[in-house]
Tab-separated table of C-alpha atoms in Angstrom:
chain	number	residue	atom	x	y	z
A	1	CYS	CA	11.914	7.947	-13.317
A	2	GLU	CA	8.158	7.501	-13.183
A	3	ALA	CA	5.767	7.423	-10.236
A	4	VAL	CA	2.880	5.083	-10.991
A	5	ASP	CA	-0.432	5.457	-9.189
A	6	ILE	CA	-0.945	1.820	-8.199
A	7	PRO	CA	-1.740	1.065	-4.538
A	8	PRO	CA	1.099	-0.934	-2.928
A	9	GLY	CA	-1.417	-3.541	-1.803
A	10	ASP	CA	-2.670	-4.269	-5.329
A	11	ILE	CA	-0.163	-6.986	-6.097
A	12	VAL	CA	-2.013	-8.152	-9.225
A	13	ALA	CA	-1.871	-4.688	-10.803
A	14	LEU	CA	1.740	-4.135	-9.735
A	15	ALA	CA	2.918	-7.433	-11.197
A	16	GLY	CA	0.943	-6.837	-14.380
A	17	TRP	CA	2.390	-3.349	-14.809
A	18	ALA	CA	5.959	-4.584	-14.256
A	19	ALA	CA	5.552	-7.540	-16.611
A	20	GLY	CA	3.972	-5.366	-19.290
A	21	ARG	CA	6.994	-3.071	-19.266
A	22	ARG	CA	9.507	-5.920	-19.051
A	23	VAL	CA	11.042	-4.532	-15.871
A	24	ASP	CA	14.557	-5.885	-15.296
A	25	LEU	CA	14.447	-5.870	-11.485
A	26	ALA	CA	11.732	-5.174	-8.919
A	27	VAL	CA	12.934	-4.189	-5.441
A	28	ILE	CA	10.094	-4.459	-2.941
A	29	GLY	CA	10.297	-2.036	-0.026
A	30	PRO	CA	7.210	-2.308	2.216
A	31	GLU	CA	6.564	-5.412	4.291
A	32	ALA	CA	2.827	-5.715	3.577
A	33	PRO	CA	3.153	-6.418	-0.180
A	34	LEU	CA	5.851	-8.990	0.578
A	35	ALA	CA	3.581	-10.700	3.097
A	36	SER	CA	0.792	-10.645	0.490
A	37	GLY	CA	2.960	-12.431	-2.072
A	38	LEU	CA	4.116	-9.667	-4.409
A	39	ALA	CA	7.529	-11.293	-4.928
A	40	ASP	CA	5.837	-14.614	-5.757
A	41	ARG	CA	3.519	-13.015	-8.314
A	42	LEU	CA	6.286	-10.962	-9.928
A	43	THR	CA	8.443	-14.066	-10.288
A	44	ARG	CA	5.562	-15.999	-11.874
A	45	SER	CA	5.096	-13.059	-14.260
A	46	GLY	CA	8.717	-13.271	-15.373
A	47	VAL	CA	9.959	-10.232	-13.445
A	48	PRO	CA	13.054	-10.798	-11.248
A	49	ALA	CA	12.050	-9.710	-7.734
A	50	PHE	CA	14.356	-8.856	-4.849
A	51	GLY	CA	12.370	-9.851	-1.794
A	52	PRO	CA	11.288	-13.051	-0.058
A	53	THR	CA	8.258	-15.168	-0.840
A	54	ALA	CA	5.118	-14.729	1.240
A	55	GLN	CA	6.003	-17.891	3.147
A	56	ALA	CA	9.461	-16.600	4.052
A	57	ALA	CA	8.140	-13.090	4.801
A	58	ARG	CA	6.258	-14.575	7.755
A	59	ILE	CA	9.503	-14.040	9.688
A	60	GLU	CA	8.291	-10.422	9.950
A	61	ALA	CA	4.562	-10.700	9.253
A	62	SER	CA	3.980	-13.045	12.191
A	63	LYS	CA	5.928	-12.528	15.400
A	64	ALA	CA	4.435	-15.791	16.644
A	65	PHE	CA	5.917	-17.632	13.648
A	66	ALA	CA	9.273	-15.905	14.119
A	67	LYS	CA	9.379	-16.995	17.753
A	68	GLU	CA	8.676	-20.597	16.715
A	69	VAL	CA	11.465	-20.499	14.137
A	70	MET	CA	13.931	-19.100	16.662
A	71	ALA	CA	12.943	-21.641	19.310
A	72	ASP	CA	13.384	-24.525	16.859
A	73	ALA	CA	16.739	-23.156	15.658
A	74	GLY	CA	18.100	-22.384	19.131
A	75	VAL	CA	18.450	-18.691	18.311
A	76	PRO	CA	18.896	-16.438	21.378
A	77	THR	CA	15.890	-14.173	21.910
A	78	ALA	CA	13.600	-13.001	24.696
A	79	ALA	CA	11.558	-15.658	26.489
A	80	SER	CA	7.940	-15.320	25.401
A	81	ASN	CA	4.461	-16.752	25.076
A	82	THR	CA	1.774	-16.232	22.436
A	83	PHE	CA	-1.900	-15.720	23.277
A	84	SER	CA	-5.269	-15.272	21.582
A	85	ASP	CA	-7.303	-14.733	24.769
A	86	ALA	CA	-7.100	-11.500	26.776
A	87	LEU	CA	-7.715	-13.098	30.182
A	88	GLU	CA	-5.013	-15.708	29.634
A	89	THR	CA	-2.645	-12.996	28.445
A	90	LYS	CA	-3.238	-10.889	31.543
A	91	ALA	CA	-2.824	-13.882	33.842
A	92	TYR	CA	0.584	-14.551	32.284
A	93	ILE	CA	1.562	-10.891	32.658
A	94	ALA	CA	0.538	-10.919	36.332
A	95	GLN	CA	2.703	-13.987	36.847
A	96	GLN	CA	5.732	-12.493	35.064
A	97	GLY	CA	5.547	-8.947	36.421
A	98	ALA	CA	6.984	-5.796	34.870
A	99	PRO	CA	8.798	-4.392	32.980
A	100	ILE	CA	7.493	-6.551	30.153
A	101	VAL	CA	6.943	-6.217	26.405
A	102	VAL	CA	3.599	-6.719	24.653
A	103	LYS	CA	3.634	-7.164	20.865
A	104	ALA	CA	0.943	-7.492	18.235
A	105	SER	CA	1.904	-10.599	16.274
A	106	GLY	CA	0.964	-9.137	12.888
A	107	LEU	CA	2.154	-6.142	10.887
A	108	ALA	CA	1.558	-2.826	12.667
A	109	ALA	CA	3.739	-0.305	10.776
A	110	GLY	CA	6.500	-0.535	13.370
A	111	LYS	CA	4.195	0.484	16.216
A	112	GLY	CA	3.070	-2.935	17.418
A	113	ALA	CA	5.600	-3.378	20.247
A	114	ILE	CA	4.856	-1.706	23.572
A	115	VAL	CA	7.414	-1.685	26.380
A	116	CYS	CA	5.391	-1.633	29.599
A	117	ALA	CA	6.894	-0.346	32.839
A	118	THR	CA	3.997	-1.624	34.963
A	119	VAL	CA	1.553	-4.513	34.891
A	120	GLU	CA	-1.294	-2.024	34.451
A	121	GLU	CA	0.370	-0.612	31.322
A	122	ALA	CA	0.691	-4.148	29.981
A	123	TYR	CA	-3.009	-4.810	30.634
A	124	ASN	CA	-3.881	-1.644	28.731
A	125	ALA	CA	-1.674	-2.736	25.828
A	126	VAL	CA	-3.456	-6.088	25.698
A	127	ASP	CA	-6.852	-4.377	25.713
A	128	ALA	CA	-5.785	-2.079	22.870
A	129	MET	CA	-4.399	-4.889	20.739
A	130	MET	CA	-7.103	-7.465	21.302
A	131	GLY	CA	-9.807	-4.799	21.344
A	132	GLY	CA	-9.209	-3.931	17.710
A	133	ASP	CA	-6.916	-0.891	17.841
A	134	PHE	CA	-4.341	-2.810	15.794
A	135	GLY	CA	-6.828	-4.552	13.514
A	136	GLU	CA	-6.010	-8.092	12.447
A	137	ALA	CA	-2.409	-7.591	13.617
A	138	GLY	CA	-3.551	-7.758	17.251
A	139	ARG	CA	-5.562	-10.965	16.975
A	140	LEU	CA	-2.547	-12.810	18.385
A	141	VAL	CA	-0.373	-11.178	21.045
A	142	VAL	CA	3.199	-12.078	21.962
A	143	VAL	CA	4.274	-11.267	25.520
A	144	GLU	CA	8.000	-11.384	26.111
A	145	GLU	CA	10.600	-10.591	28.712
A	146	PHE	CA	12.141	-7.136	28.791
A	147	MET	CA	15.732	-7.277	27.565
A	148	GLU	CA	18.371	-4.832	28.767
A	149	GLY	CA	21.200	-3.708	26.543
A	150	GLU	CA	21.806	-1.662	23.425
A	151	GLU	CA	19.986	-2.182	20.144
A	152	LEU	CA	21.680	-2.823	16.829
A	153	SER	CA	20.306	-3.224	13.300
A	154	VAL	CA	22.129	-5.349	10.732
A	155	PHE	CA	20.968	-5.953	7.149
A	156	TYR	CA	21.956	-9.267	5.564
A	157	LEU	CA	21.894	-9.957	1.833
A	158	THR	CA	21.166	-13.652	1.410
A	159	ASP	CA	20.474	-16.225	-1.285
A	160	GLY	CA	18.920	-18.536	1.295
A	161	GLU	CA	22.200	-20.219	2.219
A	162	ARG	CA	25.067	-17.733	2.013
A	163	PHE	CA	24.675	-14.353	3.667
A	164	VAL	CA	26.702	-11.175	3.996
A	165	PRO	CA	26.120	-8.197	6.320
A	166	LEU	CA	25.917	-4.575	5.314
A	167	LEU	CA	27.155	-1.821	7.623
A	168	PRO	CA	25.580	-2.100	11.116
A	169	SER	CA	23.407	0.804	12.222
A	170	GLN	CA	21.359	1.896	15.201
A	171	ASP	CA	17.905	3.395	14.938
A	172	HIS	CA	15.800	5.318	17.439
A	173	LYS	CA	12.294	3.888	17.693
A	174	ARG	CA	10.874	6.016	20.517
A	175	ILE	CA	9.263	9.358	19.713
A	176	GLY	CA	10.889	11.341	22.527
A	177	GLN	CA	14.334	12.619	23.443
A	178	GLY	CA	16.449	10.092	25.319
A	179	ASP	CA	14.401	7.213	23.892
A	180	THR	CA	11.185	8.005	25.753
A	181	GLY	CA	7.532	7.763	24.798
A	182	PRO	CA	5.783	5.312	22.461
A	183	ASN	CA	7.416	3.394	19.636
A	184	THR	CA	7.330	4.720	16.086
A	185	GLY	CA	8.446	3.421	12.715
A	186	GLY	CA	11.797	5.079	13.509
A	187	MET	CA	12.816	8.668	14.273
A	188	GLY	CA	16.424	8.506	13.118
A	189	ALA	CA	19.481	6.326	12.673
A	190	TYR	CA	23.234	6.416	12.283
A	191	ALA	CA	25.996	4.252	10.861
A	192	PRO	CA	28.480	2.828	11.576
A	193	VAL	CA	28.117	1.845	15.249
A	194	GLY	CA	31.267	1.951	17.359
A	195	PHE	CA	30.794	-1.267	19.314
A	196	ALA	CA	29.732	-3.390	16.304
A	197	ASP	CA	33.093	-4.926	15.434
A	198	GLN	CA	33.830	-7.930	13.238
A	199	ALA	CA	33.857	-10.314	16.202
A	200	LEU	CA	30.289	-9.305	17.087
A	201	LEU	CA	29.134	-9.674	13.476
A	202	ASP	CA	30.738	-13.116	13.299
A	203	GLU	CA	28.860	-14.137	16.451
A	204	VAL	CA	25.550	-12.846	15.068
A	205	GLY	CA	26.095	-14.762	11.844
A	206	ARG	CA	27.022	-17.965	13.661
A	207	THR	CA	24.349	-17.965	16.382
A	208	ILE	CA	21.458	-16.063	14.792
A	209	VAL	CA	21.397	-15.542	11.026
A	210	GLY	CA	22.814	-18.889	9.914
A	211	PRO	CA	20.546	-21.041	12.122
A	212	THR	CA	17.492	-18.962	11.164
A	213	LEU	CA	18.105	-19.430	7.436
A	214	VAL	CA	18.657	-23.153	7.912
A	215	ARG	CA	15.382	-23.522	9.806
A	216	LEU	CA	13.414	-21.530	7.214
A	217	ALA	CA	14.803	-23.784	4.483
A	218	GLU	CA	13.777	-26.846	6.507
A	219	LEU	CA	10.245	-25.410	6.620
A	220	GLU	CA	10.302	-25.149	2.800
A	221	SER	CA	10.335	-21.354	3.134
A	222	PRO	CA	13.869	-20.477	1.993
A	223	PHE	CA	14.608	-16.791	2.511
A	224	ARG	CA	16.109	-14.937	-0.457
A	225	GLY	CA	16.435	-11.179	-0.220
A	226	LEU	CA	17.265	-8.823	2.628
A	227	LEU	CA	16.983	-10.173	6.164
A	228	TYR	CA	17.008	-7.410	8.767
A	229	ALA	CA	18.146	-8.571	12.187
A	230	GLY	CA	16.961	-6.257	14.947
A	231	LEU	CA	19.194	-7.140	17.883
A	232	MET	CA	19.668	-6.391	21.570
A	233	ILE	CA	23.309	-6.590	22.602
A	234	THR	CA	23.030	-7.817	26.188
A	235	GLY	CA	25.573	-8.809	28.798
A	236	ASP	CA	25.114	-12.395	27.594
A	237	GLY	CA	25.649	-11.548	23.930
A	238	PRO	CA	23.381	-10.657	21.001
A	239	ARG	CA	19.703	-11.619	21.167
A	240	VAL	CA	16.960	-11.077	18.599
A	241	VAL	CA	14.383	-8.361	19.177
A	242	GLU	CA	12.739	-8.878	15.779
A	243	PHE	CA	13.352	-9.903	12.207
A	244	ASN	CA	12.214	-7.844	9.245
A	245	CYS	CA	12.032	-9.126	5.687
A	246	ARG	CA	13.171	-5.930	3.921
A	247	PHE	CA	15.328	-2.825	4.198
A	248	GLY	CA	14.566	-0.827	7.352
A	249	ASP	CA	13.468	2.788	7.436
A	250	PRO	CA	15.335	4.962	8.543
A	251	GLU	CA	18.425	2.734	8.797
A	252	THR	CA	18.658	2.345	5.022
A	253	GLN	CA	18.983	6.106	4.603
A	254	ALA	CA	22.064	6.007	6.852
A	255	VAL	CA	23.672	2.798	5.550
A	256	LEU	CA	23.381	3.007	1.764
A	257	PRO	CA	24.889	6.504	1.319
A	258	LEU	CA	28.109	5.041	2.757
A	259	MET	CA	28.147	2.042	0.406
A	260	GLU	CA	30.915	2.166	-2.198
A	261	SER	CA	30.497	-1.243	-3.855
A	262	SER	CA	27.595	-2.258	-6.075
A	263	LEU	CA	24.297	-3.094	-4.425
A	264	LEU	CA	22.738	-3.930	-7.790
A	265	ASP	CA	24.976	-6.938	-8.448
A	266	PRO	CA	24.006	-8.962	-5.347
A	267	MET	CA	20.349	-7.905	-5.568
A	268	MET	CA	20.167	-8.980	-9.212
A	269	ALA	CA	21.822	-12.323	-8.501
A	270	ILE	CA	19.442	-13.056	-5.642
A	271	ALA	CA	16.401	-11.988	-7.675
A	272	GLU	CA	17.402	-14.232	-10.582
A	273	GLY	CA	17.855	-17.262	-8.331
A	274	ALA	CA	21.645	-17.303	-8.564
A	275	ALA	CA	24.186	-17.594	-5.771
A	276	LEU	CA	25.167	-14.530	-3.776
A	277	PRO	CA	28.363	-13.028	-5.276
A	278	ALA	CA	31.493	-13.708	-3.250
A	279	GLN	CA	32.684	-10.117	-2.881
A	280	THR	CA	32.299	-8.365	0.478
A	281	PRO	CA	30.356	-5.069	0.374
A	282	ALA	CA	32.610	-2.023	0.743
A	283	PHE	CA	31.771	1.157	2.638
A	284	SER	CA	33.396	4.565	2.908
A	285	PRO	CA	35.245	5.400	6.160
A	286	GLY	CA	32.948	8.294	7.100
A	287	ALA	CA	29.692	8.416	9.055
A	288	ALA	CA	26.041	9.056	8.257
A	289	VAL	CA	23.272	10.331	10.529
A	290	THR	CA	19.590	10.453	9.583
A	291	THR	CA	17.001	12.611	11.354
A	292	VAL	CA	13.311	11.994	10.637
A	293	VAL	CA	11.011	15.014	10.491
A	294	ALA	CA	7.477	13.984	11.477
A	295	SER	CA	3.982	15.404	11.755
A	296	GLU	CA	2.648	16.769	15.038
A	297	GLY	CA	0.785	14.033	16.898
A	298	TYR	CA	2.675	11.129	15.320
A	299	PRO	CA	2.709	8.200	16.172
A	300	GLY	CA	-0.880	8.983	17.137
A	301	PRO	CA	-3.428	10.858	14.998
A	302	TYR	CA	-2.047	13.708	12.902
A	303	ASP	CA	-3.243	16.221	10.323
A	304	LYS	CA	-2.250	16.174	6.662
A	305	GLY	CA	-1.965	18.838	4.008
A	306	HIS	CA	0.438	21.272	5.677
A	307	PRO	CA	2.684	23.116	3.161
A	308	ILE	CA	6.359	22.127	3.397
A	309	HIS	CA	9.272	24.492	2.854
A	310	ILE	CA	12.664	22.951	2.085
A	311	PRO	CA	15.420	25.567	1.630
A	312	ASP	CA	17.226	25.577	-1.698
A	313	SER	CA	20.563	25.590	0.109
A	314	LEU	CA	21.154	23.005	2.819
A	315	PRO	CA	24.484	22.114	4.446
A	316	SER	CA	26.800	20.159	2.146
A	317	GLY	CA	26.585	16.380	2.300
A	318	ILE	CA	22.848	16.375	3.020
A	319	THR	CA	20.215	14.317	1.210
A	320	VAL	CA	16.503	14.753	1.957
A	321	PHE	CA	14.454	11.568	1.478
A	322	HIS	CA	10.711	11.976	0.987
A	323	ALA	CA	8.184	9.742	2.734
A	324	GLY	CA	4.902	11.365	3.811
A	325	THR	CA	4.850	14.102	1.169
A	326	ARG	CA	2.544	14.886	-1.743
A	327	ALA	CA	2.887	17.305	-4.660
A	328	VAL	CA	0.046	19.838	-4.837
A	329	ASP	CA	-0.107	22.871	-7.157
A	330	GLY	CA	3.633	22.960	-7.680
A	331	GLY	CA	4.468	22.631	-3.992
A	332	LEU	CA	4.742	19.950	-1.327
A	333	VAL	CA	2.343	19.163	1.511
A	334	THR	CA	2.463	16.625	4.326
A	335	SER	CA	0.659	13.339	3.717
A	336	GLY	CA	1.934	11.023	6.440
A	337	GLY	CA	3.292	10.658	9.951
A	338	ARG	CA	6.958	10.459	9.056
A	339	VAL	CA	7.306	13.171	6.442
A	340	LEU	CA	11.001	13.488	5.527
A	341	ALA	CA	14.351	11.970	6.467
A	342	VAL	CA	17.434	14.202	6.490
A	343	THR	CA	20.681	12.268	6.011
A	344	ALA	CA	24.075	13.890	6.429
A	345	VAL	CA	27.315	12.181	5.386
A	346	ALA	CA	30.593	13.508	6.765
A	347	ASP	CA	34.118	12.452	7.644
A	348	SER	CA	33.247	12.127	11.343
A	349	PHE	CA	30.203	11.130	13.363
A	350	ASP	CA	30.060	14.481	15.164
A	351	GLU	CA	30.078	16.398	11.874
A	352	ALA	CA	27.360	14.210	10.379
A	353	ARG	CA	25.231	14.481	13.514
A	354	THR	CA	25.428	18.276	13.626
A	355	SER	CA	24.731	18.623	9.912
A	356	SER	CA	21.710	16.291	9.989
A	357	ARG	CA	20.188	18.186	12.913
A	358	ARG	CA	20.728	21.538	11.201
A	359	GLY	CA	19.145	20.205	8.034
A	360	ALA	CA	16.068	19.087	9.966
A	361	GLU	CA	15.853	22.469	11.687
A	362	ALA	CA	15.860	24.227	8.301
A	363	ILE	CA	12.798	22.352	7.024
A	364	GLU	CA	9.516	23.998	7.933
A	365	PHE	CA	5.878	22.945	8.119
A	366	SER	CA	3.168	23.453	10.713
A	367	GLY	CA	3.598	21.219	13.765
A	368	ARG	CA	6.799	19.532	12.571
A	369	GLN	CA	8.667	17.484	15.162
A	370	PHE	CA	12.031	15.745	15.199
A	371	ARG	CA	14.468	14.381	17.738
A	372	GLU	CA	17.558	16.474	18.361
A	373	ASP	CA	19.502	13.648	20.003
A	374	ILE	CA	19.886	11.064	17.232
A	375	GLY	CA	23.046	9.080	17.952
A	376	TRP	CA	23.233	10.142	21.593
A	377	ARG	CA	24.696	6.820	22.738
A	378	GLU	CA	27.453	6.988	20.139
A	379	ALA	CA	28.166	10.594	21.151
A	380	GLU	CA	28.555	9.487	24.771
A	381	ARG	CA	30.912	6.676	23.727
A	382	LEU	CA	33.083	9.031	21.721
A	383	ALA	CA	33.202	11.540	24.600
A	384	ARG	CA	34.637	9.001	27.040
A	385	PRO	CA	38.363	9.385	27.751
């Protein structure tokens, strides 16, 4: 294992490095390099790449484009409009009323969607986005209806035509207990989700994923890789909140530890341009819960460089995934907003939830914060008679 000091945005250097070492498979994690064409360049360099082309990655990189695709394909999602002028945006908001959702169309590290309880909050969100707080991502703004229901995340491996779901999960985007406060990149997740049965997955495949892939192919942007469907399960059925073009963080840390079948085989086939293998992914019967440990101030401004202490002995079944950490003088210091993710795998949801929380509590650095209620909806479901 080797960590190479190449910026993730330098797609020329990354592709050159991979080609020079005859890498067998490149798996692209972040959305920005995908949107910049890293998969395209790797493929041209002879390196099999698991991840969509830049054209297909627009399904995440441009919420405006995603809304057009869904409208053309008849995919259920929130009613919306896209704007480039602040006054027109505010006039639409005044007409629609609140609650309402304001989204930066471009990539905003998972923080570009603001759920606004009042019209005034929505105006402020528009001012922030179009005033430059979100950079180029806020040049276009999508305003959409507020959907009520419960969120669900489902990853789909796809060769552009066939697709197969991985284990459904549920993440927690808000910073505060009980899903309060501003959105983040994700403060925790768990899998599986009690209400996500096969009938629901069949409906999502039939009404959402299949039509979306067909429409992308019609636009000469076939999607090969991992399509992440962020869903709202409403009283009228599943509706799309967003699409992502890669594995989600922190859902991946909860889903993959439960996977018993090979992930390499389907990824390799997709990267090499072959058909998706016919076998259905297999998962263990247990549960996984992931708790993110973040820096004080996140998702706003935060300090870096705080020493991190991770105990040598953590509860059994725990894996600590590093994100915003950096090695300095033989130790670790914080270097990002979301610092670590603590995943616990256990036979039951309750055991995994307790173990993940205890693991997060055991990790120490100045100003650390984490949610103690990851999986609270599932806990309430399981507590019902």
